[in-house]
């Protein structure tokens, strides 16, 4: 009876702990493809549904008080508008071609946000909060080790960056490829790191109060190993007719994952056994590894978000020595990473463009390399320019192609211009993704054209929100963060010591994520979204604890 009571009291906490490891560490192997899209149903969806079911059962049994769940009306309002936008897209604007896909998009957002309430209900003491902080620390360590392993030892990757990769192809990164670690792409990994950087610094400053019992350490160790073990099992399962790998590759991949499993076990054991000042240095080591991996993603948006959020956090607490260290180390590392430097250098480029005055065709004069982003076709300040050797050769090539296709073209039809151009990443947003979202917004300013109506990505979450859910969706989503922020800042005046540091760490991490959201759909990226709402739920739960309990963290 005593064992059953212990399980009943801790089941939600334990399952959340396991799931918080699954979020970043389980790779995006598809279990079932969804028709008409390359979005797939994955194992983590079933784990999420299981933990939501446990939460609902505990709620019905009144083990969790519905009345005590904070901010539920604001979440409920957003969900109501989200499904109103879905209904509007299906029946009013008729912009959702496949109802099931639209429903899946909407349901997944609710699924992500449910973690806020689950995390809140799982923390009843400072001890519970420490337990989850260790999980984030351990997860980040393993993510970093795996990311570096991709660059140094050929650890495999699973990506969803295009429809073919999303089928579950086991990939090996080329030298010019950007790190993705256990994530589906480098952008998601960068956003995840940005969210956790301030929290890791908060744990660094508050390390003396983060001691766990042996039982909790053993649970965390087992939970850390579980998703890696599932990765190994999945690779073996894919070998039987579901993978494009040959037998030799399958054996090598399985061996790699077994090696990673061993490495994970050793790393987790070492970290959990550290205490005092040594533990503090270990946390600093994880932060340094995270910066190296972030630079390896070559994500410009995440780099800016990281520098802004972490600088703001350290300045706020007047940690000037650490700020200088962070800036010098980060900028030096960036300077030595040619990929990231080249991406910054090619964000805005002066290029020669050949324009066919008869057809309007625009071609950029450039050599395409696999390790560089080409210029796009969004130009500013066009002006006539003299032909160079490269432009003259390209012009002749265009004339030859036009002649072969039966079009009558001459050199006079082609004019060479010099203009400022963004790279293909910026141009895609300016010419395709954002105009498409704005067009959707103008079609129905209040509710947009519905979830899934503007494809899987808008390359900017604010444009996606306003396009898919309109002004009502955008405002109701931001209202959640406004009321959360107001509540936290009201409580912060009463907090002292480590509790205050950790709450501000979460605030600055979320600020960094909001910077990321300008160019990336971070709130729909599952690994980032789950982590965000879980951290916010834990943070709100912490400040809800009584003063006596909070003193254990000071």
Coordinates of C-alpha atoms in Angstrom, one line a residue, residues 353-359 361 395-396 398-399 409-417:
X353 CA 22.3 40.8 -62.0
X354 CA 21.4 40.1 -65.6
X355 CA 17.8 41.0 -66.5
X356 CA 16.0 40.0 -69.6
X357 CA 14.1 43.2 -70.5
X358 CA 11.8 41.2 -72.8
X359 CA 10.7 38.5 -70.3
X361 CA 13.9 37.0 -66.0
X395 CA 24.8 36.3 -70.6
X396 CA 26.1 34.3 -73.6
X398 CA 21.4 32.6 -71.4
X399 CA 21.3 33.6 -75.0
X409 CA 16.9 36.5 -77.9
X410 CA 19.9 38.7 -78.5
X411 CA 22.5 40.4 -76.4
X412 CA 20.5 43.6 -76.5
X413 CA 17.7 41.9 -74.6
X414 CA 19.9 41.3 -71.6
X415 CA 21.0 44.2 -69.4
X416 CA 23.6 43.9 -66.6
X417 CA 22.9 45.7 -63.3

